[in-house]
């Protein structure tokens, strides 16, 4: 019986030391490795292409703004030019936000904090493989189609009368117990 306890203790100690040694072997990601990973993953290109993937959404939104403003059901040539200008304004605004946010730097910092050097090297190895290169080349298309489908579902949902009624009711329920500002206080 004592031998079984001793063997069990040795197994537990061995497993614990294996776990600790794996943690100890994981070294922090090196900045140069993270830079290589960022370069191989085409992070900057992905960011730019993801912004461009919103062009159809911004175009549609711009056209709706023009329709609401002018009352036109069908856009005139002048309306279409204005909608195109609005789309460009929306896109450039997003680009300005992204320049200030520096998403590549954010990703770099997250990789550095979350991944070990061994994980970074494994990811680099994958990205250098034919499969990794193929997946990486397809990633902008995957992101674009994802964004388009999410936008479509969101747009369909917000156009749904039942959804609009539910949202209106939920908002009214939240606001109902609050004191209403009187006209004099405005």
mmCIF file with all atom_site columns, N, CA and C in Angstrom, residues 66-138:
data_model
loop_
_atom_site.group_PDB
_atom_site.id
_atom_site.type_symbol
_atom_site.label_atom_id
_atom_site.label_alt_id
_atom_site.label_comp_id
_atom_site.label_asym_id
_atom_site.label_entity_id
_atom_site.label_seq_id
_atom_site.pdbx_PDB_ins_code
_atom_site.Cartn_x
_atom_site.Cartn_y
_atom_site.Cartn_z
_atom_site.occupancy
_atom_site.B_iso_or_equiv
_atom_site.pdbx_formal_charge
_atom_site.auth_seq_id
_atom_site.auth_comp_id
_atom_site.auth_asym_id
_atom_site.auth_atom_id
_atom_site.pdbx_PDB_model_num
ATOM 1   N N  . UNK A 1 66  ? -28.561 61.030 -48.352 1.00 0.00 ? 66  UNK A N  1
ATOM 2   C CA . UNK A 1 66  ? -28.956 61.946 -49.434 1.00 0.00 ? 66  UNK A CA 1
ATOM 3   C C  . UNK A 1 66  ? -30.460 61.830 -49.698 1.00 0.00 ? 66  UNK A C  1
ATOM 4   N N  . UNK A 1 67  ? -30.976 60.611 -49.734 1.00 0.00 ? 67  UNK A N  1
ATOM 5   C CA . UNK A 1 67  ? -32.419 60.417 -49.960 1.00 0.00 ? 67  UNK A CA 1
ATOM 6   C C  . UNK A 1 67  ? -33.232 61.078 -48.851 1.00 0.00 ? 67  UNK A C  1
ATOM 7   N N  . UNK A 1 68  ? -32.797 60.883 -47.616 1.00 0.00 ? 68  UNK A N  1
ATOM 8   C CA . UNK A 1 68  ? -33.510 61.497 -46.486 1.00 0.00 ? 68  UNK A CA 1
ATOM 9   C C  . UNK A 1 68  ? -33.448 63.017 -46.558 1.00 0.00 ? 68  UNK A C  1
ATOM 10  N N  . UNK A 1 69  ? -32.307 63.538 -46.967 1.00 0.00 ? 69  UNK A N  1
ATOM 11  C CA . UNK A 1 69  ? -32.119 64.981 -47.029 1.00 0.00 ? 69  UNK A CA 1
ATOM 12  C C  . UNK A 1 69  ? -32.907 65.612 -48.175 1.00 0.00 ? 69  UNK A C  1
ATOM 13  N N  . UNK A 1 70  ? -32.829 64.986 -49.348 1.00 0.00 ? 70  UNK A N  1
ATOM 14  C CA . UNK A 1 70  ? -33.464 65.583 -50.537 1.00 0.00 ? 70  UNK A CA 1
ATOM 15  C C  . UNK A 1 70  ? -34.916 65.174 -50.706 1.00 0.00 ? 70  UNK A C  1
ATOM 16  N N  . UNK A 1 71  ? -35.290 64.036 -50.126 1.00 0.00 ? 71  UNK A N  1
ATOM 17  C CA . UNK A 1 71  ? -36.631 63.508 -50.341 1.00 0.00 ? 71  UNK A CA 1
ATOM 18  C C  . UNK A 1 71  ? -36.751 62.749 -51.652 1.00 0.00 ? 71  UNK A C  1
ATOM 19  N N  . UNK A 1 72  ? -35.657 62.606 -52.366 1.00 0.00 ? 72  UNK A N  1
ATOM 20  C CA . UNK A 1 72  ? -35.667 61.874 -53.640 1.00 0.00 ? 72  UNK A CA 1
ATOM 21  C C  . UNK A 1 72  ? -35.704 60.365 -53.372 1.00 0.00 ? 72  UNK A C  1
ATOM 22  N N  . UNK A 1 73  ? -36.547 59.668 -54.123 1.00 0.00 ? 73  UNK A N  1
ATOM 23  C CA . UNK A 1 73  ? -36.558 58.214 -54.033 1.00 0.00 ? 73  UNK A CA 1
ATOM 24  C C  . UNK A 1 73  ? -35.460 57.620 -54.914 1.00 0.00 ? 73  UNK A C  1
ATOM 25  N N  . UNK A 1 74  ? -35.212 58.289 -56.044 1.00 0.00 ? 74  UNK A N  1
ATOM 26  C CA . UNK A 1 74  ? -34.151 57.889 -56.965 1.00 0.00 ? 74  UNK A CA 1
ATOM 27  C C  . UNK A 1 74  ? -33.127 59.029 -56.994 1.00 0.00 ? 74  UNK A C  1
ATOM 28  N N  . UNK A 1 75  ? -31.879 58.671 -56.827 1.00 0.00 ? 75  UNK A N  1
ATOM 29  C CA . UNK A 1 75  ? -30.845 59.690 -56.770 1.00 0.00 ? 75  UNK A CA 1
ATOM 30  C C  . UNK A 1 75  ? -30.587 60.293 -58.150 1.00 0.00 ? 75  UNK A C  1
ATOM 31  N N  . UNK A 1 76  ? -30.499 61.609 -58.165 1.00 0.00 ? 76  UNK A N  1
ATOM 32  C CA . UNK A 1 76  ? -30.124 62.311 -59.395 1.00 0.00 ? 76  UNK A CA 1
ATOM 33  C C  . UNK A 1 76  ? -28.617 62.193 -59.557 1.00 0.00 ? 76  UNK A C  1
ATOM 34  N N  . UNK A 1 77  ? -28.100 62.684 -60.667 1.00 0.00 ? 77  UNK A N  1
ATOM 35  C CA . UNK A 1 77  ? -26.657 62.662 -60.891 1.00 0.00 ? 77  UNK A CA 1
ATOM 36  C C  . UNK A 1 77  ? -25.950 63.482 -59.818 1.00 0.00 ? 77  UNK A C  1
ATOM 37  N N  . UNK A 1 78  ? -26.509 64.621 -59.466 1.00 0.00 ? 78  UNK A N  1
ATOM 38  C CA . UNK A 1 78  ? -25.941 65.473 -58.428 1.00 0.00 ? 78  UNK A CA 1
ATOM 39  C C  . UNK A 1 78  ? -25.973 64.751 -57.074 1.00 0.00 ? 78  UNK A C  1
ATOM 40  N N  . UNK A 1 79  ? -27.085 64.047 -56.806 1.00 0.00 ? 79  UNK A N  1
ATOM 41  C CA . UNK A 1 79  ? -27.203 63.279 -55.559 1.00 0.00 ? 79  UNK A CA 1
ATOM 42  C C  . UNK A 1 79  ? -26.136 62.184 -55.503 1.00 0.00 ? 79  UNK A C  1
ATOM 43  N N  . UNK A 1 80  ? -25.913 61.519 -56.623 1.00 0.00 ? 80  UNK A N  1
ATOM 44  C CA . UNK A 1 80  ? -24.919 60.439 -56.668 1.00 0.00 ? 80  UNK A CA 1
ATOM 45  C C  . UNK A 1 80  ? -23.515 60.969 -56.413 1.00 0.00 ? 80  UNK A C  1
ATOM 46  N N  . UNK A 1 81  ? -23.220 62.127 -56.958 1.00 0.00 ? 81  UNK A N  1
ATOM 47  C CA . UNK A 1 81  ? -21.914 62.757 -56.715 1.00 0.00 ? 81  UNK A CA 1
ATOM 48  C C  . UNK A 1 81  ? -21.767 63.081 -55.224 1.00 0.00 ? 81  UNK A C  1
ATOM 49  N N  . UNK A 1 82  ? -22.824 63.629 -54.642 1.00 0.00 ? 82  UNK A N  1
ATOM 50  C CA . UNK A 1 82  ? -22.792 63.957 -53.208 1.00 0.00 ? 82  UNK A CA 1
ATOM 51  C C  . UNK A 1 82  ? -22.640 62.684 -52.368 1.00 0.00 ? 82  UNK A C  1
ATOM 52  N N  . UNK A 1 83  ? -23.346 61.608 -52.750 1.00 0.00 ? 83  UNK A N  1
ATOM 53  C CA . UNK A 1 83  ? -23.237 60.344 -52.016 1.00 0.00 ? 83  UNK A CA 1
ATOM 54  C C  . UNK A 1 83  ? -21.815 59.802 -52.102 1.00 0.00 ? 83  UNK A C  1
ATOM 55  N N  . UNK A 1 84  ? -21.205 59.930 -53.264 1.00 0.00 ? 84  UNK A N  1
ATOM 56  C CA . UNK A 1 84  ? -19.819 59.479 -53.437 1.00 0.00 ? 84  UNK A CA 1
ATOM 57  C C  . UNK A 1 84  ? -18.883 60.297 -52.538 1.00 0.00 ? 84  UNK A C  1
ATOM 58  N N  . UNK A 1 85  ? -19.105 61.596 -52.476 1.00 0.00 ? 85  UNK A N  1
ATOM 59  C CA . UNK A 1 85  ? -18.285 62.457 -51.620 1.00 0.00 ? 85  UNK A CA 1
ATOM 60  C C  . UNK A 1 85  ? -18.458 62.080 -50.148 1.00 0.00 ? 85  UNK A C  1
ATOM 61  N N  . UNK A 1 86  ? -19.705 61.817 -49.739 1.00 0.00 ? 86  UNK A N  1
ATOM 62  C CA . UNK A 1 86  ? -19.949 61.403 -48.347 1.00 0.00 ? 86  UNK A CA 1
ATOM 63  C C  . UNK A 1 86  ? -19.238 60.087 -48.045 1.00 0.00 ? 86  UNK A C  1
ATOM 64  N N  . UNK A 1 87  ? -19.310 59.157 -48.978 1.00 0.00 ? 87  UNK A N  1
ATOM 65  C CA . UNK A 1 87  ? -18.634 57.868 -48.793 1.00 0.00 ? 87  UNK A CA 1
ATOM 66  C C  . UNK A 1 87  ? -17.149 58.085 -48.564 1.00 0.00 ? 87  UNK A C  1
ATOM 67  N N  . UNK A 1 88  ? -16.547 58.953 -49.365 1.00 0.00 ? 88  UNK A N  1
ATOM 68  C CA . UNK A 1 88  ? -15.119 59.247 -49.208 1.00 0.00 ? 88  UNK A CA 1
ATOM 69  C C  . UNK A 1 88  ? -14.827 59.905 -47.867 1.00 0.00 ? 88  UNK A C  1
ATOM 70  N N  . UNK A 1 89  ? -15.734 60.761 -47.409 1.00 0.00 ? 89  UNK A N  1
ATOM 71  C CA . UNK A 1 89  ? -15.559 61.390 -46.094 1.00 0.00 ? 89  UNK A CA 1
ATOM 72  C C  . UNK A 1 89  ? -15.588 60.331 -44.996 1.00 0.00 ? 89  UNK A C  1
ATOM 73  N N  . UNK A 1 90  ? -16.550 59.409 -45.075 1.00 0.00 ? 90  UNK A N  1
ATOM 74  C CA . UNK A 1 90  ? -16.644 58.338 -44.071 1.00 0.00 ? 90  UNK A CA 1
ATOM 75  C C  . UNK A 1 90  ? -15.381 57.476 -44.080 1.00 0.00 ? 90  UNK A C  1
ATOM 76  N N  . UNK A 1 91  ? -14.936 57.106 -45.275 1.00 0.00 ? 91  UNK A N  1
ATOM 77  C CA . UNK A 1 91  ? -13.740 56.268 -45.381 1.00 0.00 ? 91  UNK A CA 1
ATOM 78  C C  . UNK A 1 91  ? -12.504 56.986 -44.847 1.00 0.00 ? 91  UNK A C  1
ATOM 79  N N  . UNK A 1 92  ? -12.336 58.257 -45.204 1.00 0.00 ? 92  UNK A N  1
ATOM 80  C CA . UNK A 1 92  ? -11.155 58.983 -44.729 1.00 0.00 ? 92  UNK A CA 1
ATOM 81  C C  . UNK A 1 92  ? -11.216 59.203 -43.224 1.00 0.00 ? 92  UNK A C  1
ATOM 82  N N  . UNK A 1 93  ? -12.417 59.359 -42.685 1.00 0.00 ? 93  UNK A N  1
ATOM 83  C CA . UNK A 1 93  ? -12.560 59.502 -41.230 1.00 0.00 ? 93  UNK A CA 1
ATOM 84  C C  . UNK A 1 93  ? -12.120 58.224 -40.525 1.00 0.00 ? 93  UNK A C  1
ATOM 85  N N  . UNK A 1 94  ? -12.532 57.084 -41.050 1.00 0.00 ? 94  UNK A N  1
ATOM 86  C CA . UNK A 1 94  ? -12.119 55.805 -40.465 1.00 0.00 ? 94  UNK A CA 1
ATOM 87  C C  . UNK A 1 94  ? -10.602 55.652 -40.576 1.00 0.00 ? 94  UNK A C  1
ATOM 88  N N  . UNK A 1 95  ? -10.043 56.035 -41.716 1.00 0.00 ? 95  UNK A N  1
ATOM 89  C CA . UNK A 1 95  ? -8.593  55.957 -41.884 1.00 0.00 ? 95  UNK A CA 1
ATOM 90  C C  . UNK A 1 95  ? -7.866  56.841 -40.879 1.00 0.00 ? 95  UNK A C  1
ATOM 91  N N  . UNK A 1 96  ? -8.396  58.028 -40.621 1.00 0.00 ? 96  UNK A N  1
ATOM 92  C CA . UNK A 1 96  ? -7.796  58.935 -39.629 1.00 0.00 ? 96  UNK A CA 1
ATOM 93  C C  . UNK A 1 96  ? -7.862  58.298 -38.238 1.00 0.00 ? 96  UNK A C  1
ATOM 94  N N  . UNK A 1 97  ? -9.026  57.725 -37.904 1.00 0.00 ? 97  UNK A N  1
ATOM 95  C CA . UNK A 1 97  ? -9.159  57.043 -36.615 1.00 0.00 ? 97  UNK A CA 1
ATOM 96  C C  . UNK A 1 97  ? -8.134  55.924 -36.492 1.00 0.00 ? 97  UNK A C  1
ATOM 97  N N  . UNK A 1 98  ? -7.976  55.148 -37.568 1.00 0.00 ? 98  UNK A N  1
ATOM 98  C CA . UNK A 1 98  ? -7.038  54.031 -37.528 1.00 0.00 ? 98  UNK A CA 1
ATOM 99  C C  . UNK A 1 98  ? -5.593  54.508 -37.432 1.00 0.00 ? 98  UNK A C  1
ATOM 100 N N  . UNK A 1 99  ? -5.274  55.604 -38.109 1.00 0.00 ? 99  UNK A N  1
ATOM 101 C CA . UNK A 1 99  ? -3.915  56.145 -38.008 1.00 0.00 ? 99  UNK A CA 1
ATOM 102 C C  . UNK A 1 99  ? -3.612  56.539 -36.569 1.00 0.00 ? 99  UNK A C  1
ATOM 103 N N  . UNK A 1 100 ? -4.601  57.129 -35.908 1.00 0.00 ? 100 UNK A N  1
ATOM 104 C CA . UNK A 1 100 ? -4.395  57.538 -34.524 1.00 0.00 ? 100 UNK A CA 1
ATOM 105 C C  . UNK A 1 100 ? -4.380  56.341 -33.581 1.00 0.00 ? 100 UNK A C  1
ATOM 106 N N  . UNK A 1 101 ? -5.202  55.334 -33.885 1.00 0.00 ? 101 UNK A N  1
ATOM 107 C CA . UNK A 1 101 ? -5.273  54.151 -33.030 1.00 0.00 ? 101 UNK A CA 1
ATOM 108 C C  . UNK A 1 101 ? -4.050  53.251 -33.206 1.00 0.00 ? 101 UNK A C  1
ATOM 109 N N  . UNK A 1 102 ? -3.422  53.321 -34.376 1.00 0.00 ? 102 UNK A N  1
ATOM 110 C CA . UNK A 1 102 ? -2.246  52.504 -34.695 1.00 0.00 ? 102 UNK A CA 1
ATOM 111 C C  . UNK A 1 102 ? -2.512  51.015 -34.424 1.00 0.00 ? 102 UNK A C  1
ATOM 112 N N  . UNK A 1 103 ? -3.439  50.422 -35.181 1.00 0.00 ? 103 UNK A N  1
ATOM 113 C CA . UNK A 1 103 ? -3.820  49.034 -34.922 1.00 0.00 ? 103 UNK A CA 1
ATOM 114 C C  . UNK A 1 103 ? -2.678  48.041 -35.045 1.00 0.00 ? 103 UNK A C  1
ATOM 115 N N  . UNK A 1 104 ? -1.714  48.279 -35.926 1.00 0.00 ? 104 UNK A N  1
ATOM 116 C CA . UNK A 1 104 ? -0.587  47.359 -36.057 1.00 0.00 ? 104 UNK A CA 1
ATOM 117 C C  . UNK A 1 104 ? 0.243   47.371 -34.777 1.00 0.00 ? 104 UNK A C  1
ATOM 118 N N  . UNK A 1 105 ? 0.430   48.555 -34.192 1.00 0.00 ? 105 UNK A N  1
ATOM 119 C CA . UNK A 1 105 ? 1.151   48.645 -32.916 1.00 0.00 ? 105 UNK A CA 1
ATOM 120 C C  . UNK A 1 105 ? 0.376   47.936 -31.802 1.00 0.00 ? 105 UNK A C  1
ATOM 121 N N  . UNK A 1 106 ? -0.935  48.077 -31.843 1.00 0.00 ? 106 UNK A N  1
ATOM 122 C CA . UNK A 1 106 ? -1.771  47.410 -30.837 1.00 0.00 ? 106 UNK A CA 1
ATOM 123 C C  . UNK A 1 106 ? -1.619  45.900 -30.957 1.00 0.00 ? 106 UNK A C  1
ATOM 124 N N  . UNK A 1 107 ? -1.708  45.392 -32.184 1.00 0.00 ? 107 UNK A N  1
ATOM 125 C CA . UNK A 1 107 ? -1.557  43.948 -32.409 1.00 0.00 ? 107 UNK A CA 1
ATOM 126 C C  . UNK A 1 107 ? -0.171  43.495 -31.971 1.00 0.00 ? 107 UNK A C  1
ATOM 127 N N  . UNK A 1 108 ? 0.822   44.285 -32.307 1.00 0.00 ? 108 UNK A N  1
ATOM 128 C CA . UNK A 1 108 ? 2.200   43.957 -31.922 1.00 0.00 ? 108 UNK A CA 1
ATOM 129 C C  . UNK A 1 108 ? 2.329   43.846 -30.402 1.00 0.00 ? 108 UNK A C  1
ATOM 130 N N  . UNK A 1 109 ? 1.762   44.804 -29.684 1.00 0.00 ? 109 UNK A N  1
ATOM 131 C CA . UNK A 1 109 ? 1.816   44.769 -28.216 1.00 0.00 ? 109 UNK A CA 1
ATOM 132 C C  . UNK A 1 109 ? 1.065   43.570 -27.655 1.00 0.00 ? 109 UNK A C  1
ATOM 133 N N  . UNK A 1 110 ? -0.074  43.257 -28.249 1.00 0.00 ? 110 UNK A N  1
ATOM 134 C CA . UNK A 1 110 ? -0.854  42.110 -27.777 1.00 0.00 ? 110 UNK A CA 1
ATOM 135 C C  . UNK A 1 110 ? -0.092  40.815 -28.030 1.00 0.00 ? 110 UNK A C  1
ATOM 136 N N  . UNK A 1 111 ? 0.475   40.666 -29.232 1.00 0.00 ? 111 UNK A N  1
ATOM 137 C CA . UNK A 1 111 ? 1.281   39.476 -29.525 1.00 0.00 ? 111 UNK A CA 1
ATOM 138 C C  . UNK A 1 111 ? 2.418   39.344 -28.522 1.00 0.00 ? 111 UNK A C  1
ATOM 139 N N  . UNK A 1 112 ? 3.103   40.465 -28.246 1.00 0.00 ? 112 UNK A N  1
ATOM 140 C CA . UNK A 1 112 ? 4.240   40.432 -27.337 1.00 0.00 ? 112 UNK A CA 1
ATOM 141 C C  . UNK A 1 112 ? 3.813   39.995 -25.940 1.00 0.00 ? 112 UNK A C  1
ATOM 142 N N  . UNK A 1 113 ? 2.656   40.457 -25.491 1.00 0.00 ? 113 UNK A N  1
ATOM 143 C CA . UNK A 1 113 ? 2.186   40.122 -24.144 1.00 0.00 ? 113 UNK A CA 1
ATOM 144 C C  . UNK A 1 113 ? 1.563   38.725 -24.062 1.00 0.00 ? 113 UNK A C  1
ATOM 145 N N  . UNK A 1 114 ? 0.898   38.300 -25.123 1.00 0.00 ? 114 UNK A N  1
ATOM 146 C CA . UNK A 1 114 ? 0.120   37.066 -25.049 1.00 0.00 ? 114 UNK A CA 1
ATOM 147 C C  . UNK A 1 114 ? 0.835   35.823 -25.565 1.00 0.00 ? 114 UNK A C  1
ATOM 148 N N  . UNK A 1 115 ? 1.816   36.006 -26.430 1.00 0.00 ? 115 UNK A N  1
ATOM 149 C CA . UNK A 1 115 ? 2.483   34.862 -27.035 1.00 0.00 ? 115 UNK A CA 1
ATOM 150 C C  . UNK A 1 115 ? 3.906   34.721 -26.520 1.00 0.00 ? 115 UNK A C  1
ATOM 151 N N  . UNK A 1 116 ? 4.309   33.478 -26.358 1.00 0.00 ? 116 UNK A N  1
ATOM 152 C CA . UNK A 1 116 ? 5.705   33.221 -25.999 1.00 0.00 ? 116 UNK A CA 1
ATOM 153 C C  . UNK A 1 116 ? 6.537   33.243 -27.275 1.00 0.00 ? 116 UNK A C  1
ATOM 154 N N  . UNK A 1 117 ? 7.840   33.293 -27.110 1.00 0.00 ? 117 UNK A N  1
ATOM 155 C CA . UNK A 1 117 ? 8.733   33.259 -28.266 1.00 0.00 ? 117 UNK A CA 1
ATOM 156 C C  . UNK A 1 117 ? 8.510   31.979 -29.068 1.00 0.00 ? 117 UNK A C  1
ATOM 157 N N  . UNK A 1 118 ? 8.279   30.876 -28.374 1.00 0.00 ? 118 UNK A N  1
ATOM 158 C CA . UNK A 1 118 ? 8.049   29.603 -29.055 1.00 0.00 ? 118 UNK A CA 1
ATOM 159 C C  . UNK A 1 118 ? 6.766   29.641 -29.891 1.00 0.00 ? 118 UNK A C  1
ATOM 160 N N  . UNK A 1 119 ? 5.736   30.261 -29.350 1.00 0.00 ? 119 UNK A N  1
ATOM 161 C CA . UNK A 1 119 ? 4.482   30.388 -30.100 1.00 0.00 ? 119 UNK A CA 1
ATOM 162 C C  . UNK A 1 119 ? 4.650   31.308 -31.307 1.00 0.00 ? 119 UNK A C  1
ATOM 163 N N  . UNK A 1 120 ? 5.386   32.390 -31.129 1.00 0.00 ? 120 UNK A N  1
ATOM 164 C CA . UNK A 1 120 ? 5.652   33.311 -32.241 1.00 0.00 ? 120 UNK A CA 1
ATOM 165 C C  . UNK A 1 120 ? 6.412   32.569 -33.338 1.00 0.00 ? 120 UNK A C  1
ATOM 166 N N  . UNK A 1 121 ? 7.424   31.806 -32.941 1.00 0.00 ? 121 UNK A N  1
ATOM 167 C CA . UNK A 1 121 ? 8.204   31.055 -33.924 1.00 0.00 ? 121 UNK A CA 1
ATOM 168 C C  . UNK A 1 121 ? 7.346   30.012 -34.650 1.00 0.00 ? 121 UNK A C  1
ATOM 169 N N  . UNK A 1 122 ? 6.453   29.358 -33.911 1.00 0.00 ? 122 UNK A N  1
ATOM 170 C CA . UNK A 1 122 ? 5.555   28.376 -34.541 1.00 0.00 ? 122 UNK A CA 1
ATOM 171 C C  . UNK A 1 122 ? 4.630   29.068 -35.542 1.00 0.00 ? 122 UNK A C  1
ATOM 172 N N  . UNK A 1 123 ? 4.132   30.243 -35.174 1.00 0.00 ? 123 UNK A N  1
ATOM 173 C CA . UNK A 1 123 ? 3.243   31.004 -36.067 1.00 0.00 ? 123 UNK A CA 1
ATOM 174 C C  . UNK A 1 123 ? 4.018   31.459 -37.306 1.00 0.00 ? 123 UNK A C  1
ATOM 175 N N  . UNK A 1 124 ? 5.244   31.931 -37.103 1.00 0.00 ? 124 UNK A N  1
ATOM 176 C CA . UNK A 1 124 ? 6.093   32.337 -38.229 1.00 0.00 ? 124 UNK A CA 1
ATOM 177 C C  . UNK A 1 124 ? 6.329   31.142 -39.154 1.00 0.00 ? 124 UNK A C  1
ATOM 178 N N  . UNK A 1 125 ? 6.644   30.004 -38.552 1.00 0.00 ? 125 UNK A N  1
ATOM 179 C CA . UNK A 1 125 ? 6.870   28.788 -39.342 1.00 0.00 ? 125 UNK A CA 1
ATOM 180 C C  . UNK A 1 125 ? 5.623   28.456 -40.165 1.00 0.00 ? 125 UNK A C  1
ATOM 181 N N  . UNK A 1 126 ? 4.467   28.564 -39.541 1.00 0.00 ? 126 UNK A N  1
ATOM 182 C CA . UNK A 1 126 ? 3.213   28.301 -40.259 1.00 0.00 ? 126 UNK A CA 1
ATOM 183 C C  . UNK A 1 126 ? 3.016   29.298 -41.399 1.00 0.00 ? 126 UNK A C  1
ATOM 184 N N  . UNK A 1 127 ? 3.222   30.587 -41.122 1.00 0.00 ? 127 UNK A N  1
ATOM 185 C CA . UNK A 1 127 ? 3.012   31.608 -42.149 1.00 0.00 ? 127 UNK A CA 1
ATOM 186 C C  . UNK A 1 127 ? 3.989   31.471 -43.316 1.00 0.00 ? 127 UNK A C  1
ATOM 187 N N  . UNK A 1 128 ? 5.135   30.870 -43.077 1.00 0.00 ? 128 UNK A N  1
ATOM 188 C CA . UNK A 1 128 ? 6.103   30.649 -44.152 1.00 0.00 ? 128 UNK A CA 1
ATOM 189 C C  . UNK A 1 128 ? 5.767   29.407 -44.979 1.00 0.00 ? 128 UNK A C  1
ATOM 190 N N  . UNK A 1 129 ? 4.899   28.554 -44.449 1.00 0.00 ? 129 UNK A N  1
ATOM 191 C CA . UNK A 1 129 ? 4.521   27.339 -45.184 1.00 0.00 ? 129 UNK A CA 1
ATOM 192 C C  . UNK A 1 129 ? 3.565   27.693 -46.314 1.00 0.00 ? 129 UNK A C  1
ATOM 193 N N  . UNK A 1 130 ? 3.473   26.839 -47.332 1.00 0.00 ? 130 UNK A N  1
ATOM 194 C CA . UNK A 1 130 ? 2.521   27.104 -48.425 1.00 0.00 ? 130 UNK A CA 1
ATOM 195 C C  . UNK A 1 130 ? 1.082   27.255 -47.928 1.00 0.00 ? 130 UNK A C  1
ATOM 196 N N  . UNK A 1 131 ? 0.702   26.428 -46.958 1.00 0.00 ? 131 UNK A N  1
ATOM 197 C CA . UNK A 1 131 ? -0.659  26.519 -46.409 1.00 0.00 ? 131 UNK A CA 1
ATOM 198 C C  . UNK A 1 131 ? -0.860  27.838 -45.670 1.00 0.00 ? 131 UNK A C  1
ATOM 199 N N  . UNK A 1 132 ? 0.132   28.222 -44.891 1.00 0.00 ? 132 UNK A N  1
ATOM 200 C CA . UNK A 1 132 ? 0.052   29.486 -44.162 1.00 0.00 ? 132 UNK A CA 1
ATOM 201 C C  . UNK A 1 132 ? -0.021  30.673 -45.094 1.00 0.00 ? 132 UNK A C  1
ATOM 202 N N  . UNK A 1 133 ? 0.775   30.644 -46.165 1.00 0.00 ? 133 UNK A N  1
ATOM 203 C CA . UNK A 1 133 ? 0.742   31.731 -47.144 1.00 0.00 ? 133 UNK A CA 1
ATOM 204 C C  . UNK A 1 133 ? -0.615  31.790 -47.840 1.00 0.00 ? 133 UNK A C  1
ATOM 205 N N  . UNK A 1 134 ? -1.147  30.624 -48.158 1.00 0.00 ? 134 UNK A N  1
ATOM 206 C CA . UNK A 1 134 ? -2.454  30.574 -48.826 1.00 0.00 ? 134 UNK A CA 1
ATOM 207 C C  . UNK A 1 134 ? -3.555  31.131 -47.934 1.00 0.00 ? 134 UNK A C  1
ATOM 208 N N  . UNK A 1 135 ? -3.565  30.693 -46.675 1.00 0.00 ? 135 UNK A N  1
ATOM 209 C CA . UNK A 1 135 ? -4.576  31.188 -45.729 1.00 0.00 ? 135 UNK A CA 1
ATOM 210 C C  . UNK A 1 135 ? -4.404  32.681 -45.523 1.00 0.00 ? 135 UNK A C  1
ATOM 211 N N  . UNK A 1 136 ? -3.175  33.131 -45.390 1.00 0.00 ? 136 UNK A N  1
ATOM 212 C CA . UNK A 1 136 ? -2.904  34.551 -45.171 1.00 0.00 ? 136 UNK A CA 1
ATOM 213 C C  . UNK A 1 136 ? -3.372  35.397 -46.352 1.00 0.00 ? 136 UNK A C  1
ATOM 214 N N  . UNK A 1 137 ? -3.197  34.886 -47.572 1.00 0.00 ? 137 UNK A N  1
ATOM 215 C CA . UNK A 1 137 ? -3.660  35.615 -48.756 1.00 0.00 ? 137 UNK A CA 1
ATOM 216 C C  . UNK A 1 137 ? -5.179  35.678 -48.816 1.00 0.00 ? 137 UNK A C  1
ATOM 217 N N  . UNK A 1 138 ? -5.844  34.667 -48.278 1.00 0.00 ? 138 UNK A N  1
ATOM 218 C CA . UNK A 1 138 ? -7.312  34.615 -48.301 1.00 0.00 ? 138 UNK A CA 1
ATOM 219 C C  . UNK A 1 138 ? -7.939  35.397 -47.151 1.00 0.00 ? 138 UNK A C  1
#
